Short mmCIF file of C-alpha atoms in Angstrom, two decimals:
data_model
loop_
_atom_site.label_atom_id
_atom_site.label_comp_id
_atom_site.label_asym_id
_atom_site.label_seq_id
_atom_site.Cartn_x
_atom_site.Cartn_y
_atom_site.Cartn_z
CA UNK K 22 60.54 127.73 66.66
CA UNK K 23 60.83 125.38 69.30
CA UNK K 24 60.28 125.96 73.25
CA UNK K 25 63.10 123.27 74.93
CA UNK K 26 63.06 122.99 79.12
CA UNK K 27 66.44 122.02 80.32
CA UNK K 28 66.29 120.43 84.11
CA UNK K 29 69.53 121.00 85.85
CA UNK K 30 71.29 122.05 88.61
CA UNK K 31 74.91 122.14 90.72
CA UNK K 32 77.50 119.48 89.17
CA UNK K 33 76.47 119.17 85.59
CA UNK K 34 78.20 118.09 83.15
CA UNK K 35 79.62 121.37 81.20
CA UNK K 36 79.73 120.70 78.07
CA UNK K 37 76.65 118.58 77.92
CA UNK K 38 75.03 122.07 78.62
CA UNK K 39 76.68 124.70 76.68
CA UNK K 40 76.97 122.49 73.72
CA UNK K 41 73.55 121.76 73.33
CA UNK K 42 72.02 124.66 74.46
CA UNK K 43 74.48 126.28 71.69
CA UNK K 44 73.59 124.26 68.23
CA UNK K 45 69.44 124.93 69.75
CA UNK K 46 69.79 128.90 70.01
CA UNK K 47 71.84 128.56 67.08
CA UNK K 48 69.16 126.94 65.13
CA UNK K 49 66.53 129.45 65.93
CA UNK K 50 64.81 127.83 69.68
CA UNK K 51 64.31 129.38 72.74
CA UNK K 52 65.55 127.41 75.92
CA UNK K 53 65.15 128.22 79.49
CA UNK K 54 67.07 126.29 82.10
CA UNK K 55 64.99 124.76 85.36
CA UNK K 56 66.16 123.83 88.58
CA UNK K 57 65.36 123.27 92.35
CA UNK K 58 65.78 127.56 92.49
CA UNK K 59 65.09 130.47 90.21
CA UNK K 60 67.87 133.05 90.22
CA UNK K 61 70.56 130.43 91.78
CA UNK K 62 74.09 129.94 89.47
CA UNK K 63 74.19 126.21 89.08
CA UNK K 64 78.08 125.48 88.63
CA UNK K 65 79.40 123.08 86.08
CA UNK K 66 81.37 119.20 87.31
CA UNK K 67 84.43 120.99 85.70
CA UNK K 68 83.90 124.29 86.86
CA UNK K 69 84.20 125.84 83.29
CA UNK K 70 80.23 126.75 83.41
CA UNK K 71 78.09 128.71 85.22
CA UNK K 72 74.66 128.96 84.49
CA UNK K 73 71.21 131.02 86.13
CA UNK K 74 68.36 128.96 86.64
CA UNK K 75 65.97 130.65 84.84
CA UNK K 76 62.83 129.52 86.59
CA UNK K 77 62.07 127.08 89.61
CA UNK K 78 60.12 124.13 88.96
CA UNK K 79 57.82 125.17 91.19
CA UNK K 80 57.08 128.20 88.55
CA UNK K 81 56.70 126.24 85.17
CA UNK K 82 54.39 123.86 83.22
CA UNK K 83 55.86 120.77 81.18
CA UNK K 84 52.82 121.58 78.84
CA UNK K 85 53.92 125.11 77.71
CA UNK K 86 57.43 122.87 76.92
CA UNK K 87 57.57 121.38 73.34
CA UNK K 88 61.03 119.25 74.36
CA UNK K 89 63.52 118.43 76.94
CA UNK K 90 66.84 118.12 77.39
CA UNK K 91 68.40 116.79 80.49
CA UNK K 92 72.22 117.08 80.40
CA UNK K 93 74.25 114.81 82.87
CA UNK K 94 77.05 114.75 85.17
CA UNK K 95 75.77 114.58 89.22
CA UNK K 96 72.96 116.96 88.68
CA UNK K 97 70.90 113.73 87.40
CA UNK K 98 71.88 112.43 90.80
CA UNK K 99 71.07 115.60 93.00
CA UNK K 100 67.72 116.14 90.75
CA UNK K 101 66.39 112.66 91.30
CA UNK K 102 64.72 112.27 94.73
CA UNK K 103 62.48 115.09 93.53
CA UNK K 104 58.73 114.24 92.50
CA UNK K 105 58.64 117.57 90.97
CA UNK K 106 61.56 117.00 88.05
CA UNK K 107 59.94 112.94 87.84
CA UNK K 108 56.59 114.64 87.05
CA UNK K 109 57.78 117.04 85.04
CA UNK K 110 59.85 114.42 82.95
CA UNK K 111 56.84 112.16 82.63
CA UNK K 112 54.69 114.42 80.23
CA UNK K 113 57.20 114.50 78.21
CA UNK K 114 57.27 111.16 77.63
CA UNK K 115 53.61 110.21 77.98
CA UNK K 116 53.12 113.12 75.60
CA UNK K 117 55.80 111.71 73.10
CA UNK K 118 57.45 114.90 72.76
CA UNK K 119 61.03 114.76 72.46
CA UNK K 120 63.49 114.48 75.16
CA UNK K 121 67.39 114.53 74.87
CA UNK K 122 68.92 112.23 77.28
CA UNK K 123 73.14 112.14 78.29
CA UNK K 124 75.47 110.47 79.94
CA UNK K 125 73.79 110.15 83.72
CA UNK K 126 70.26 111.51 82.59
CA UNK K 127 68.94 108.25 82.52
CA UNK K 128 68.75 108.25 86.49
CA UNK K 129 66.33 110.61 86.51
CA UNK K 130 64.47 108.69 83.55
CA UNK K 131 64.93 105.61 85.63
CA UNK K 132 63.48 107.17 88.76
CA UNK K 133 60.80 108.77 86.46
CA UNK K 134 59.87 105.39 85.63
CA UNK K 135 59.97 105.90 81.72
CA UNK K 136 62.17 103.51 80.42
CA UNK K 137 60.34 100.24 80.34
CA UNK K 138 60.46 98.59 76.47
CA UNK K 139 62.47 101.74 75.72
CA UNK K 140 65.35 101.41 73.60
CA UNK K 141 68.00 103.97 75.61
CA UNK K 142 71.87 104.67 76.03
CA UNK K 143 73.86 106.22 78.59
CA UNK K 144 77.02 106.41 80.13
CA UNK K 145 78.22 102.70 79.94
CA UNK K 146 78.91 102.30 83.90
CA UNK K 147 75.54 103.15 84.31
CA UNK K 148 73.99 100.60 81.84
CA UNK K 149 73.12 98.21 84.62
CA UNK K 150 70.40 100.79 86.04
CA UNK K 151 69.14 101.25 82.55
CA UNK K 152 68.53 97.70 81.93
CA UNK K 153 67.13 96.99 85.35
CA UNK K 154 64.52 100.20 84.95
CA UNK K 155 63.24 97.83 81.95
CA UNK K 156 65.25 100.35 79.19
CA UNK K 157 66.84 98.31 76.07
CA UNK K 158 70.33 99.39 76.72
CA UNK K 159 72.37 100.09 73.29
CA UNK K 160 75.89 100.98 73.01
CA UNK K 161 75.87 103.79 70.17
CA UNK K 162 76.17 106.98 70.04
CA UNK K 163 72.66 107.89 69.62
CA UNK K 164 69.94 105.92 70.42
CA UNK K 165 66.03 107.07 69.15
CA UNK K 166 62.92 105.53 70.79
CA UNK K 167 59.39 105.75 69.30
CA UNK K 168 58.71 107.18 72.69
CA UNK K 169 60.46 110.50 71.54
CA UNK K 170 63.56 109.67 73.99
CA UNK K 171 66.79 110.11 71.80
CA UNK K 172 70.07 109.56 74.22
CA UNK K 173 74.08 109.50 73.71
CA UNK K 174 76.56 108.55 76.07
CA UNK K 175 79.38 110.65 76.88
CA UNK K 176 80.69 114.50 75.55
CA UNK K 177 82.27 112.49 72.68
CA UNK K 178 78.88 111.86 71.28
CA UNK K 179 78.06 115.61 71.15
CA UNK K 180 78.49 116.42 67.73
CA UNK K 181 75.85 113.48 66.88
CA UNK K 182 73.68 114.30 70.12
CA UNK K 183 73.09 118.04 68.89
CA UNK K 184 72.51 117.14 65.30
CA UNK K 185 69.84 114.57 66.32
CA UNK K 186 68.45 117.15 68.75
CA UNK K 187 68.18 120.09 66.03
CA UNK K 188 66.74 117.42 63.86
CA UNK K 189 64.21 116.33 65.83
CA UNK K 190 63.40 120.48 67.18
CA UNK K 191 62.88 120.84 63.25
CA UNK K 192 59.65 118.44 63.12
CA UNK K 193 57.87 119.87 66.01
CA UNK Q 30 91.75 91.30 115.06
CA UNK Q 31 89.55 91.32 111.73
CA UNK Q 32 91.42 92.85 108.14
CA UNK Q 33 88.94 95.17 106.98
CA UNK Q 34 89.03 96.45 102.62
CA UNK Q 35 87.97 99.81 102.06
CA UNK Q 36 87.10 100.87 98.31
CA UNK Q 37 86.96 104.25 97.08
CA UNK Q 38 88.00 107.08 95.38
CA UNK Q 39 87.44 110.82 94.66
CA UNK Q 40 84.32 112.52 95.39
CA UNK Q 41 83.59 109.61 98.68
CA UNK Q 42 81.35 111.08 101.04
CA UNK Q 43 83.89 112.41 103.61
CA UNK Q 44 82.50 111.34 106.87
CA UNK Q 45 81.11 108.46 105.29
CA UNK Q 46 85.36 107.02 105.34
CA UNK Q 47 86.53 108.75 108.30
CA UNK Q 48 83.62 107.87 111.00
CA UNK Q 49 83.87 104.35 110.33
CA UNK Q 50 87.50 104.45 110.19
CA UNK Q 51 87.92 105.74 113.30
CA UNK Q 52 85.08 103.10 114.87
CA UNK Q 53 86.62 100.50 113.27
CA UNK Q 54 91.20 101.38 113.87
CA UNK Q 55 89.09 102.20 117.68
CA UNK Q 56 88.09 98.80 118.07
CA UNK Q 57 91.48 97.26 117.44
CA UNK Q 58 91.13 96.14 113.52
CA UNK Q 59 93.15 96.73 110.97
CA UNK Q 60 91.79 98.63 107.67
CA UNK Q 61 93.15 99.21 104.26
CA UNK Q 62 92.31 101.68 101.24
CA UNK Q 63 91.98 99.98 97.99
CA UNK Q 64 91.69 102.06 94.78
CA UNK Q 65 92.53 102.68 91.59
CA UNK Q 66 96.29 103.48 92.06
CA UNK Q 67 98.64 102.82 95.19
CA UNK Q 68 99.73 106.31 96.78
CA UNK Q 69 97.10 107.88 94.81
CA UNK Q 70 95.61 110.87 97.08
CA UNK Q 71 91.59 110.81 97.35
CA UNK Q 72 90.09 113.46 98.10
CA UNK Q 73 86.46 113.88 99.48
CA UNK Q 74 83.61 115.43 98.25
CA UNK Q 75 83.65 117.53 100.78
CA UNK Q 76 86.83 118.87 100.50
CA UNK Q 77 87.47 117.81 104.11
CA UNK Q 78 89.36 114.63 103.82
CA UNK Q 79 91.99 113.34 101.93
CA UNK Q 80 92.69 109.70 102.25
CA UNK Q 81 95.53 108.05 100.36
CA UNK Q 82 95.35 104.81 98.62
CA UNK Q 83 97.27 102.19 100.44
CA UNK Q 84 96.95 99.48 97.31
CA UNK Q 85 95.77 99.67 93.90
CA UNK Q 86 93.10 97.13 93.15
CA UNK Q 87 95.25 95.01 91.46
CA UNK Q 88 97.83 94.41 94.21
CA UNK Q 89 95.27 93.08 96.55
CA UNK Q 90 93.20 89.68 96.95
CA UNK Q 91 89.69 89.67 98.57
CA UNK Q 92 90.27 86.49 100.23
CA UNK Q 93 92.93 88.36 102.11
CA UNK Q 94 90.14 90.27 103.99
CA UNK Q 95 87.80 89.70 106.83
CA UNK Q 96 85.14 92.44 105.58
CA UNK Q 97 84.60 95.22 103.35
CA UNK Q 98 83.50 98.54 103.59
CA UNK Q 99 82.31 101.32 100.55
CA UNK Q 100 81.69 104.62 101.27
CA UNK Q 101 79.28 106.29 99.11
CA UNK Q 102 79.04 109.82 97.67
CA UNK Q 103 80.09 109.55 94.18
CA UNK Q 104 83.47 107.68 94.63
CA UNK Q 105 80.90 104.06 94.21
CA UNK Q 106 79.77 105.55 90.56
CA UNK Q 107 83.55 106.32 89.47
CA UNK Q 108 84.35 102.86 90.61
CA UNK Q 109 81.11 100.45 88.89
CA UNK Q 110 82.64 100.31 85.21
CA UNK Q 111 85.26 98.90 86.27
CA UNK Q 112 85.20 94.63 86.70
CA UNK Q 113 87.95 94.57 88.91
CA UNK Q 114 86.32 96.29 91.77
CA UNK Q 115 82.94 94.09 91.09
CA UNK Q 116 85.05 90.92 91.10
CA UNK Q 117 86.38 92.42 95.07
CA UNK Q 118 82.65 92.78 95.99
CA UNK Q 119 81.41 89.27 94.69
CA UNK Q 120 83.89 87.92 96.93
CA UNK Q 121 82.38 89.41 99.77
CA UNK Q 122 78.89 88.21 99.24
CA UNK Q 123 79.54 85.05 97.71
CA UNK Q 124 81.50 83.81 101.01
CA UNK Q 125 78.99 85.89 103.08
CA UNK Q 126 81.58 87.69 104.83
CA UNK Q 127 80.53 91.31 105.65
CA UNK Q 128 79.74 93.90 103.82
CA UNK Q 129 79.18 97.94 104.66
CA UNK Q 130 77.28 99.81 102.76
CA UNK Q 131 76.23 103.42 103.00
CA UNK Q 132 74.51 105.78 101.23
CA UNK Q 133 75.50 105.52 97.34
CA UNK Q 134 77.41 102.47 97.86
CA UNK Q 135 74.66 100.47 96.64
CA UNK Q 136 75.42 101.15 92.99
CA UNK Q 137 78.64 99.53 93.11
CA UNK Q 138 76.44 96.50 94.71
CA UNK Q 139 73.98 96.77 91.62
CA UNK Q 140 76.29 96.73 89.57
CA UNK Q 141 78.41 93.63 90.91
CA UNK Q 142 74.81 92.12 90.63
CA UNK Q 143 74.89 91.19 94.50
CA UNK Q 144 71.22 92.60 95.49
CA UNK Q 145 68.86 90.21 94.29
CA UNK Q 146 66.71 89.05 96.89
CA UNK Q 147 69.04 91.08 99.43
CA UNK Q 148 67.30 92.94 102.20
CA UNK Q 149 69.22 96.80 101.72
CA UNK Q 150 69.19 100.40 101.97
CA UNK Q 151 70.60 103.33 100.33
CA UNK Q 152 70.33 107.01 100.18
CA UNK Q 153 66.86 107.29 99.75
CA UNK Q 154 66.95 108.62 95.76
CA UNK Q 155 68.72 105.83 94.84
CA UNK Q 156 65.85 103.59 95.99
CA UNK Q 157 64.51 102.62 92.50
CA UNK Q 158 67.86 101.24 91.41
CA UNK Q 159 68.18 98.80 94.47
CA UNK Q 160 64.56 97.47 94.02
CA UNK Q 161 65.11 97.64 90.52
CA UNK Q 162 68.34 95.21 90.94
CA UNK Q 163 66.39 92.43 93.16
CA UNK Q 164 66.89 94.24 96.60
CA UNK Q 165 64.45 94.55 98.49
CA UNK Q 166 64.68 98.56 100.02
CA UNK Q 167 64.07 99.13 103.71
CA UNK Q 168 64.26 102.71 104.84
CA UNK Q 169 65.49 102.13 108.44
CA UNK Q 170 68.88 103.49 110.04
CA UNK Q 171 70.55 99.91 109.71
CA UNK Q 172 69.60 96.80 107.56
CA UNK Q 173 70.96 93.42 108.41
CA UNK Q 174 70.89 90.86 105.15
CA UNK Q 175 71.81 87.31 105.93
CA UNK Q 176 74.32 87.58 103.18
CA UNK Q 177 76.34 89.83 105.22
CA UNK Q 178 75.78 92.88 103.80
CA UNK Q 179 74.82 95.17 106.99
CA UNK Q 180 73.86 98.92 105.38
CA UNK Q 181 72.91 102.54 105.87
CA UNK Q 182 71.31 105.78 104.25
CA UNK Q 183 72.99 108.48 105.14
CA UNK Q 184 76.01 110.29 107.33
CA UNK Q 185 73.12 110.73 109.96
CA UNK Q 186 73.02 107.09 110.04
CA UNK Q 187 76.40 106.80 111.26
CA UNK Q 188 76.29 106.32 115.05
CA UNK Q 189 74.56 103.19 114.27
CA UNK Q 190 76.36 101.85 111.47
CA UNK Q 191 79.64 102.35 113.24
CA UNK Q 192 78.05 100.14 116.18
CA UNK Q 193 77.03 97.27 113.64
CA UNK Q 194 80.11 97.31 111.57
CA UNK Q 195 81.85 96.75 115.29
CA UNK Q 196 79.40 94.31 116.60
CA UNK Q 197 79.69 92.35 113.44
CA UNK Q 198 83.68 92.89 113.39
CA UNK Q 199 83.79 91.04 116.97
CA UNK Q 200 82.28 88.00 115.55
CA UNK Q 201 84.54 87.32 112.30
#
């Protein structure tokens, strides 16, 4: 069983949440969901989910994590001014342990500094940010990195997203 | 009398449309809203304005204008996939006429490719993508490029980018 750190908050993208988080409990892993505020209900873009924040940043260690999932939507945005989500992100990624990137994530991978020489998607609009953080921008729907980053694009990628996310939960 | 463009959409930073505005109708110019669809009804992210669209980008010509102004909030990263609004901007800085920008404005300008070697600045977590793009980020209130683009971080910034966006209105 797998121990997966989500990093969200207000304005997520729904269903890159619930999806997700739905095909990893359903394949056995546990999951708790970080953000700026333990206790506080982070609302969904599309206001169809509402989700605690299981434990502040403040509260946690990336090391007791063996993945991470950042979902997208504006909470990328809101998250990314924040050394403590940036520093956070970084183990993961120094570490090589997976991390499960959509749609806007890759701001907060860009502002993490973690995408040089790494092959990444996103959203397309936001390719330009990807390329300029030194990421090898690919238009599929889902892109793996030796670096343990695997990233899709948009909700329509979600059925390939979670398969490549249970996948990879299997080998750790 | 200067013509001024505005481009935006949903989810623009409310007082980041309406302040200007305001300086801008105050000081005896004439401003239109350019978006996605003509009579269209944007409304802020904020929930406290609600602007409608006076032309859809496609009824409009950027030589027709004296200056151009983008709000920020997330209206600038509903607008950067899409070429027609980054063909409005390159207009703007190719002929070096002037161009406000506030807050998250500057993705629009990363992604029209308009910030190399551009003196700028943003909201301050979008930092990395403007240094990232060429520009070269100054946190101060106001930053004057000689390509025109005047800019600003935030709506605290305001009182002073109202007075450059006038000041430089006098002179076109």
């Amino acid at each position: 069983m797998a121990k997966v750190a989500v990093i969200m908050t207000d304005l997520f993208e729904d269903s890159e949440f619930t999806s997700p988080k739905q095909a990893i409990v359903d394949a056995g892993h546990e999951l708790d969901v970080i953000g700026p505020e333990k206790g506080a209900i982070a609302v969904g873009k599309q206001g169809e989910a509402e989700v605690e924040i299981d434990y502040s940043i403040d509260e946690v260690k990336a090391e007791d994590y063996d993945a991470l999932l950042i979902p997208g939507g504006y909470s990328p945005d809101k998250l990314r001014g924040d050394e403590r989500f940036l520093d956070f992100i970084r183990h993961f990624s120094k570490e090589r342990k997976p991390l499960f990137s959509i749609c806007h994530a890759p701001q907060l991978l860009a502002s993490a500094d973690v995408l040089r020489g790494v092959d990444a998607t996103s959203v397309p609009r936001i390719s330009v940010d990807v390329t300029n953080a030194g990421g090898n921008f690919i238009n599929e729907a889902v892109v793996f990195d030796k670096s343990g980053l695997i990233s899709s694009r948009t909700p329509d990628d979600l059925p390939q997203f979670n398969e490549a996310i249970v996948s990879a939960l299997g080998q750790v």
